[in-house]
Coordinates of N, CA and C in Angstrom, one line a residue:
S1 N 143.2 161.3 179.0 CA 142.8 161.6 177.6 C 141.5 160.9 177.4
A2 N 140.9 161.3 176.3 CA 139.6 160.6 175.9 C 139.8 159.1 175.6
A3 N 141.0 158.7 175.2 CA 141.1 157.3 174.8 C 140.8 156.4 176.0
A4 N 141.0 156.9 177.2 CA 140.7 156.0 178.4 C 139.3 155.6 178.5
F5 N 138.4 156.5 177.9 CA 137.0 156.1 177.9 C 136.4 155.5 176.7
A6 N 137.3 155.2 175.8 CA 136.9 154.5 174.6 C 136.6 153.0 174.9
P7 N 135.7 152.4 174.2 CA 135.5 151.0 174.4 C 136.7 150.2 174.1
A8 N 137.0 149.2 174.9 CA 138.2 148.3 174.7 C 137.9 147.4 173.4
Q9 N 139.0 147.3 172.7 CA 138.9 146.5 171.5 C 138.8 145.0 171.8
Q10 N 137.9 144.3 171.3 CA 137.6 142.9 171.6 C 138.6 142.1 170.7
S11 N 139.3 141.2 171.3 CA 140.2 140.3 170.5 C 139.5 139.1 170.2
T12 N 139.6 138.7 168.9 CA 139.1 137.5 168.4 C 140.1 136.4 168.2
G13 N 141.4 136.7 168.6 CA 142.4 135.7 168.4 C 142.4 134.5 169.4
A14 N 141.9 134.7 170.5 CA 141.8 133.7 171.6 C 141.0 132.5 171.2
N15 N 139.9 132.7 170.4 CA 139.1 131.6 170.0 C 139.4 131.0 168.7
T16 N 140.5 131.4 168.1 CA 140.8 131.0 166.8 C 141.2 129.5 166.8
A17 N 142.0 129.0 167.8 CA 142.3 127.6 167.8 C 141.1 126.7 167.9
L18 N 140.1 127.1 168.8 CA 139.0 126.3 169.0 C 138.0 126.4 167.7
A19 N 137.9 127.6 167.2 CA 137.1 127.7 166.0 C 137.6 127.0 164.8
A20 N 139.0 126.8 164.8 CA 139.6 126.0 163.7 C 139.4 124.5 163.8
S21 N 138.9 124.1 165.0 CA 138.6 122.6 165.1 C 137.6 122.1 164.2
P22 N 137.9 120.8 163.6 CA 136.8 120.3 162.7 C 135.4 120.1 163.4
F23 N 135.4 120.2 164.6 CA 134.2 119.8 165.4 C 133.4 121.2 165.9
A24 N 133.9 122.3 165.5 CA 133.4 123.6 166.0 C 132.0 123.8 165.4
G25 N 131.5 123.1 164.4 CA 130.2 123.3 163.9 C 129.3 122.2 164.3
E26 N 129.8 121.3 165.1 CA 128.9 120.2 165.6 C 127.8 120.6 166.5
L27 N 126.8 119.8 166.7 CA 125.7 120.0 167.6 C 126.3 120.1 169.0
G28 N 126.0 121.1 169.8 CA 126.5 121.2 171.1 C 127.6 122.4 171.2
A29 N 128.1 122.8 170.1 CA 129.0 123.9 170.1 C 128.0 125.1 169.9
Q30 N 127.5 125.5 171.0 CA 126.5 126.6 171.0 C 126.7 127.6 172.1
A31 N 126.0 128.7 172.0 CA 126.3 129.8 172.9 C 126.0 129.3 174.4
P32 N 126.6 129.9 175.3 CA 127.6 131.0 175.3 C 129.0 130.5 175.1
L33 N 129.3 129.3 175.2 CA 130.7 128.8 175.1 C 131.2 128.4 173.7
G34 N 130.3 128.1 172.8 CA 130.7 127.6 171.5 C 131.4 126.3 171.6
F35 N 132.4 126.0 170.8 CA 133.1 124.8 170.9 C 134.1 124.9 172.1
W36 N 134.0 124.0 173.0 CA 134.7 124.1 174.3 C 135.4 122.8 174.6
D37 N 136.7 122.8 174.6 CA 137.5 121.5 174.8 C 138.6 121.9 175.7
P38 N 138.5 122.3 177.0 CA 139.6 122.7 177.8 C 140.6 121.7 178.0
L39 N 140.3 120.4 178.0 CA 141.3 119.4 178.2 C 142.0 118.9 177.0
G40 N 141.6 119.4 175.9 CA 142.2 119.0 174.5 C 141.9 117.6 174.1
L41 N 140.8 117.0 174.6 CA 140.4 115.7 174.2 C 140.3 115.4 172.8
L42 N 139.9 116.5 172.0 CA 139.6 116.4 170.6 C 140.8 117.1 169.7
K43 N 141.8 117.3 170.4 CA 143.0 118.0 169.7 C 143.3 117.3 168.3
D44 N 143.7 116.0 168.3 CA 144.0 115.2 167.1 C 143.0 114.2 166.9
A45 N 141.7 114.4 167.2 CA 140.7 113.3 167.1 C 140.1 113.3 165.8
D46 N 139.6 112.1 165.5 CA 139.0 111.9 164.2 C 137.4 111.8 164.5
Q47 N 136.5 111.6 163.5 CA 135.1 111.7 163.7 C 134.7 110.5 164.6
N48 N 135.3 109.4 164.5 CA 135.0 108.2 165.4 C 135.3 108.5 166.9
K49 N 136.4 109.1 167.2 CA 136.6 109.5 168.7 C 135.6 110.5 169.1
F50 N 135.3 111.5 168.3 CA 134.2 112.5 168.6 C 132.9 111.9 168.9
D51 N 132.5 110.9 168.0 CA 131.3 110.2 168.2 C 131.3 109.3 169.4
T52 N 132.4 108.8 169.8 CA 132.4 108.0 171.0 C 132.3 108.9 172.2
L53 N 133.0 110.1 172.2 CA 132.8 111.0 173.4 C 131.4 111.5 173.4
R54 N 130.8 111.8 172.2 CA 129.5 112.4 172.2 C 128.5 111.3 172.8
T55 N 128.6 110.0 172.5 CA 127.9 108.9 173.0 C 127.9 108.9 174.5
M56 N 129.2 109.0 175.0 CA 129.3 109.1 176.6 C 128.6 110.2 177.1
E57 N 128.7 111.4 176.4 CA 128.2 112.6 177.0 C 126.6 112.5 177.0
L58 N 126.1 111.9 176.0 CA 124.6 111.7 175.9 C 124.1 110.7 177.0
K59 N 124.8 109.7 177.1 CA 124.5 108.6 178.1 C 124.6 109.2 179.6
H60 N 125.7 109.9 179.8 CA 125.8 110.4 181.1 C 124.8 111.5 181.4
G61 N 124.4 112.3 180.4 CA 123.4 113.3 180.5 C 122.0 112.7 180.8
R62 N 121.7 111.6 180.1 CA 120.4 110.9 180.2 C 120.3 110.3 181.6
V63 N 121.4 109.6 182.0 CA 121.4 109.0 183.4 C 121.2 110.1 184.4
S64 N 122.0 111.3 184.2 CA 121.9 112.3 185.2 C 120.5 113.0 185.3
M65 N 119.9 113.0 184.1 CA 118.5 113.6 184.2 C 117.6 112.7 185.0
L66 N 117.7 111.4 184.9 CA 117.0 110.5 185.7 C 117.4 110.6 187.1
A67 N 118.7 110.7 187.4 CA 119.3 110.8 188.8 C 118.7 112.0 189.5
V68 N 118.6 113.2 188.9 CA 118.1 114.3 189.5 C 116.7 114.2 189.9
V69 N 115.9 113.7 189.0 CA 114.4 113.5 189.2 C 114.3 112.5 190.3
G70 N 115.0 111.4 190.3 CA 114.9 110.4 191.3 C 115.3 110.9 192.8
Y71 N 116.4 111.8 192.8 CA 116.9 112.3 194.0 C 115.9 113.3 194.5
L72 N 115.3 114.2 193.7 CA 114.4 115.1 194.2 C 113.1 114.6 194.6
T73 N 112.7 113.4 193.9 CA 111.5 112.7 194.3 C 111.5 112.0 195.6
T74 N 112.6 111.4 195.8 CA 112.8 110.7 197.2 C 113.0 111.7 198.3
A75 N 113.7 112.8 198.0 CA 114.0 113.8 198.9 C 112.6 114.5 199.4
S76 N 111.6 114.5 198.4 CA 110.3 115.1 198.8 C 109.5 114.2 199.7
G77 N 110.0 113.0 199.9 CA 109.3 112.0 200.7 C 108.5 111.0 200.0
Y78 N 108.4 111.1 198.7 CA 107.6 110.1 197.9 C 108.3 108.8 197.8
R79 N 107.5 107.6 198.0 CA 108.1 106.3 197.9 C 107.2 105.5 197.1
F80 N 107.7 104.6 196.2 CA 106.8 103.7 195.5 C 106.1 102.8 196.5
P81 N 104.9 102.3 196.1 CA 104.2 101.4 197.0 C 105.0 100.1 197.2
G82 N 105.1 99.7 198.4 CA 105.8 98.5 198.7 C 107.3 98.8 199.1
Y83 N 107.8 100.0 198.8 CA 109.1 100.4 199.2 C 109.2 100.7 200.6
P84 N 110.2 100.1 201.3 CA 110.3 100.3 202.8 C 110.2 101.8 203.2
E85 N 109.3 102.2 204.0 CA 109.2 103.5 204.5 C 110.4 104.1 205.3
D86 N 111.1 103.2 205.9 CA 112.2 103.6 206.8 C 113.5 103.9 206.1
V87 N 113.5 103.7 204.8 CA 114.7 104.0 204.0 C 114.9 105.4 203.8
P88 N 116.0 106.1 204.1 CA 116.2 107.4 203.9 C 116.4 107.8 202.4
A89 N 116.3 109.0 202.1 CA 116.6 109.4 200.7 C 118.1 109.7 200.6
G90 N 118.6 109.8 199.3 CA 120.0 110.2 199.3 C 121.0 108.9 199.4
F91 N 122.2 109.2 199.7 CA 123.1 108.1 199.8 C 122.9 107.2 201.0
G92 N 122.1 107.7 202.0 CA 121.7 106.8 203.1 C 121.0 105.6 202.7
A93 N 120.3 105.7 201.5 CA 119.5 104.7 201.1 C 120.3 103.4 200.8
W94 N 121.5 103.4 200.2 CA 122.3 102.3 199.9 C 122.6 101.4 201.1
H95 N 123.0 102.0 202.2 CA 123.3 101.3 203.4 C 122.0 100.6 204.0
A96 N 121.0 101.5 204.0 CA 119.7 100.9 204.6 C 119.1 99.8 203.8
L97 N 119.2 99.9 202.5 CA 118.7 98.8 201.6 C 119.5 97.6 201.8
G98 N 120.8 97.6 202.0 CA 121.6 96.5 202.2 C 121.4 95.8 203.5
E99 N 120.7 96.4 204.4 CA 120.5 95.7 205.8 C 119.3 94.8 205.8
T100 N 118.4 94.8 204.9 CA 117.2 93.9 205.1 C 117.1 93.2 203.8
Q101 N 116.4 92.0 203.9 CA 116.1 91.1 202.7 C 115.3 91.9 201.7
D102 N 114.2 92.6 202.0 CA 113.5 93.3 201.2 C 114.4 94.4 200.5
G103 N 115.3 95.0 201.2 CA 116.2 96.0 200.6 C 117.1 95.4 199.6
R104 N 117.7 94.3 200.0 CA 118.5 93.6 199.0 C 117.8 93.1 197.8
S105 N 116.5 92.8 198.0 CA 115.7 92.4 196.8 C 115.6 93.6 195.8
I106 N 115.4 94.8 196.4 CA 115.3 96.0 195.6 C 116.6 96.3 194.9
L107 N 117.7 96.1 195.6 CA 118.9 96.3 195.0 C 119.2 95.4 193.8
V108 N 118.8 94.2 193.9 CA 118.9 93.2 192.8 C 118.0 93.7 191.7
Q109 N 116.8 94.1 191.9 CA 115.9 94.6 191.0 C 116.5 95.8 190.1
M110 N 117.2 96.7 190.9 CA 117.8 97.8 190.4 C 118.9 97.4 189.5
A111 N 119.7 96.4 189.8 CA 120.9 95.9 189.1 C 120.3 95.3 187.8
L112 N 119.3 94.6 187.8 CA 118.8 93.9 186.6 C 118.2 95.0 185.7
F113 N 117.6 96.0 186.3 CA 117.1 97.2 185.4 C 118.3 97.8 184.7
F114 N 119.4 98.1 185.4 CA 120.5 98.6 184.9 C 121.1 97.9 183.7
V115 N 121.2 96.6 183.9 CA 121.7 95.7 182.8 C 120.7 95.7 181.6
L116 N 119.4 95.6 181.9 CA 118.5 95.7 180.8 C 118.6 97.0 180.0
A117 N 118.7 98.1 180.8 CA 118.8 99.4 180.1 C 120.1 99.5 179.3
E118 N 121.1 99.0 179.8 CA 122.4 99.0 179.1 C 122.3 98.2 177.8
I119 N 121.6 97.1 177.8 CA 121.4 96.2 176.6 C 120.5 96.9 175.6
V120 N 119.4 97.4 176.0 CA 118.4 98.1 175.2 C 118.8 99.4 174.6
N121 N 119.6 100.2 175.3 CA 120.1 101.5 174.9 C 121.4 101.5 174.1
R122 N 121.4 100.8 173.0 CA 122.5 100.7 172.2 C 122.1 100.4 170.8
D123 N 122.9 100.6 169.8 CA 122.6 100.1 168.4 C 122.4 98.6 168.4
A124 N 121.3 98.2 167.9 CA 121.1 96.7 167.8 C 121.7 96.3 166.5
E125 N 122.8 95.5 166.6 CA 123.5 94.9 165.5 C 122.5 94.1 164.6
W126 N 121.6 93.3 165.2 CA 120.7 92.5 164.6 C 119.6 93.1 163.8
A127 N 119.3 94.4 164.1 CA 118.2 95.1 163.5 C 118.6 95.6 162.2
D128 N 117.8 95.7 161.3 CA 118.1 96.2 160.0 C 117.8 97.7 159.8
T129 N 118.3 98.5 160.8 CA 118.1 99.8 160.8 C 119.4 100.6 160.9
E130 N 119.4 101.8 160.5 CA 120.7 102.7 160.7 C 120.3 103.9 161.6
A131 N 121.1 104.1 162.6 CA 120.9 105.2 163.4 C 120.9 106.6 162.7
E132 N 120.0 107.4 163.0 CA 120.0 108.7 162.3 C 121.0 109.7 162.8
F133 N 121.5 109.4 164.1 CA 122.6 110.3 164.6 C 123.1 109.5 165.8
V134 N 124.3 110.0 166.3 CA 124.9 109.4 167.4 C 124.0 109.5 168.7
G135 N 123.7 108.4 169.3 CA 122.8 108.4 170.5 C 121.3 108.1 170.1
D136 N 121.1 107.7 168.8 CA 119.7 107.4 168.4 C 119.6 105.9 168.6
Y137 N 118.9 105.5 169.6 CA 118.8 104.1 169.9 C 117.3 103.6 169.7
R138 N 116.6 104.2 168.7 CA 115.3 103.8 168.4 C 115.2 102.4 167.8
N139 N 116.2 102.0 167.0 CA 116.4 100.7 166.4 C 115.1 100.4 165.6
G140 N 114.5 101.4 165.0 CA 113.3 101.2 164.2 C 112.0 100.8 164.9
A141 N 112.0 100.8 166.3 CA 110.9 100.3 167.1 C 110.2 101.4 167.7
I142 N 110.7 102.5 168.1 CA 110.1 103.6 168.9 C 110.2 104.9 168.0
D143 N 109.1 105.6 167.8 CA 109.1 106.7 167.0 C 108.6 108.0 167.8
Y144 N 107.6 107.9 168.5 CA 107.0 109.0 169.2 C 106.8 110.3 168.3
G145 N 106.6 110.2 167.1 CA 106.4 111.2 166.2 C 107.7 112.0 165.6
W146 N 108.9 111.4 166.0 CA 110.1 111.9 165.6 C 110.2 112.0 164.0
D147 N 109.8 111.1 163.3 CA 109.9 111.1 161.9 C 109.0 112.2 161.2
R148 N 108.1 112.7 161.9 CA 107.2 113.8 161.4 C 107.8 115.2 161.7
F149 N 108.9 115.2 162.5 CA 109.6 116.6 162.7 C 110.3 117.1 161.5
S150 N 110.4 118.4 161.4 CA 111.3 118.9 160.4 C 112.7 118.8 160.8
D151 N 113.7 118.9 159.9 CA 115.1 118.8 160.3 C 115.4 119.8 161.3
A152 N 114.9 121.0 161.2 CA 115.3 122.1 162.1 C 114.7 121.8 163.6
K153 N 113.6 121.1 163.6 CA 112.9 120.8 164.9 C 113.8 119.6 165.5
K154 N 114.2 118.6 164.7 CA 115.0 117.6 165.2 C 116.3 118.1 165.8
L155 N 117.0 119.0 165.1 CA 118.3 119.5 165.6 C 118.1 120.3 166.8
R156 N 117.0 121.1 166.9 CA 116.8 121.9 168.1 C 116.4 121.0 169.3
T157 N 115.6 119.8 169.0 CA 115.3 118.9 170.1 C 116.6 118.2 170.6
R158 N 117.4 117.8 169.7 CA 118.7 117.1 170.1 C 119.6 118.1 170.9
A159 N 119.6 119.5 170.5 CA 120.3 120.4 171.3 C 119.9 120.6 172.6
V160 N 118.5 120.6 172.8 CA 117.9 120.8 174.1 C 118.3 119.6 175.0
E161 N 118.1 118.3 174.5 CA 118.5 117.2 175.3 C 119.9 117.3 175.7
L162 N 120.9 117.7 174.8 CA 122.3 117.9 175.1 C 122.5 118.8 176.3
N163 N 121.9 120.0 176.1 CA 122.0 121.1 177.2 C 121.3 120.6 178.5
N164 N 120.1 119.9 178.5 CA 119.5 119.5 179.7 C 120.4 118.4 180.4
G165 N 121.0 117.6 179.5 CA 121.9 116.5 180.1 C 123.1 117.2 180.7
R166 N 123.7 118.2 180.1 CA 124.8 118.9 180.7 C 124.4 119.6 182.0
A167 N 123.3 120.2 182.1 CA 122.8 120.8 183.3 C 122.6 119.8 184.4
A168 N 121.9 118.7 183.9 CA 121.6 117.6 184.9 C 122.9 117.0 185.5
M169 N 124.0 116.9 184.7 CA 125.2 116.4 185.2 C 125.8 117.3 186.3
M170 N 125.6 118.5 186.1 CA 126.1 119.6 187.1 C 125.1 119.5 188.3
G171 N 123.8 119.3 188.0 CA 122.8 119.3 189.0 C 123.0 118.2 190.1
I172 N 123.2 117.0 189.5 CA 123.3 115.8 190.5 C 124.6 115.9 191.2
W173 N 125.7 116.5 190.5 CA 126.9 116.6 191.2 C 126.7 117.7 192.4
G174 N 126.0 118.7 192.1 CA 125.7 119.7 193.2 C 124.9 119.1 194.3
L175 N 123.9 118.3 194.0 CA 123.0 117.7 195.0 C 123.9 116.8 195.9
V176 N 124.6 115.9 195.3 CA 125.4 114.9 196.0 C 126.4 115.6 196.8
T177 N 127.2 116.6 196.3 CA 128.2 117.4 197.0 C 127.7 118.0 198.3
H178 N 126.5 118.6 198.1 CA 125.9 119.3 199.3 C 125.4 118.2 200.3
E179 N 124.9 117.1 199.9 CA 124.5 116.1 200.8 C 125.8 115.6 201.6
M180 N 126.9 115.3 200.9 CA 128.0 114.8 201.5 C 128.7 115.9 202.5
M181 N 128.4 117.3 202.1 CA 128.9 118.3 203.1 C 127.9 118.6 204.2
G182 N 126.7 118.0 204.2 CA 125.8 118.3 205.2 C 125.1 119.6 205.1
V183 N 125.0 120.1 203.9 CA 124.4 121.5 203.6 C 123.3 121.3 202.7
S184 N 122.1 121.6 203.2 CA 120.9 121.5 202.3 C 120.8 122.7 201.4
I185 N 120.4 122.4 200.2 CA 120.1 123.4 199.2 C 118.7 123.1 198.7
L186 N 118.0 122.3 199.3 CA 116.6 122.0 198.9 C 115.6 122.9 199.7
P187 N 114.4 123.1 199.2 CA 113.5 123.9 199.9 C 113.1 123.2 201.2
G188 N 112.9 124.1 202.2 CA 112.5 123.6 203.6 C 113.7 123.0 204.4
G189 N 114.9 123.2 203.8 CA 116.1 122.6 204.5 C 116.2 121.2 204.6
V190 N 115.5 120.5 203.6 CA 115.6 119.0 203.6 C 117.0 118.6 203.2
L191 N 117.5 117.7 204.0 CA 118.9 117.2 203.8 C 118.8 115.6 203.7
P192 N 118.7 115.1 202.5 CA 118.6 113.6 202.2 C 119.7 112.9 202.9
G193 N 119.4 111.7 203.4 CA 120.3 110.9 204.0 C 120.5 111.0 205.5
N194 N 119.8 112.1 206.1 CA 119.8 112.4 207.4 C 118.4 112.2 208.1

């Protein structure tokens, strides 16, 4: 019959539970997935728990963006001046750095940088400033023109950062997984660590 060729009716009932979440309108609930919480972490959550999870998501996204850039930079063969030339890119670098005094010095410098970054990138209790949004660690010191942006531009910029962080988390995961499997996905067949 002709009914077999009629377009299938789209059900909207499947998304009702997620759309009913109090967080369905938050930044990050955007196309194509909308509000997506497959593990139910926000099932009975309050705003404080949501903000905590969003802080973690932003932090992991920011670190992942740096990780992807660093991974691809070292995989391309670039090294900072003074960095030992015989240190491989990728996970092989950890072992190689630990074998020499210069390498251990670099590891200590990296650890100190991580500690400093952790201290600086949080709300400063001593500063007389209020964060504009979750993940805003300017603490009244850094602006880069943010205060001149319209509210729409600020929201779009934050959404771009969130999406780029999500993509970078998947990107570094893919790069590391392929390195561990011994399969290159980089141009020229470069396989860091080997």
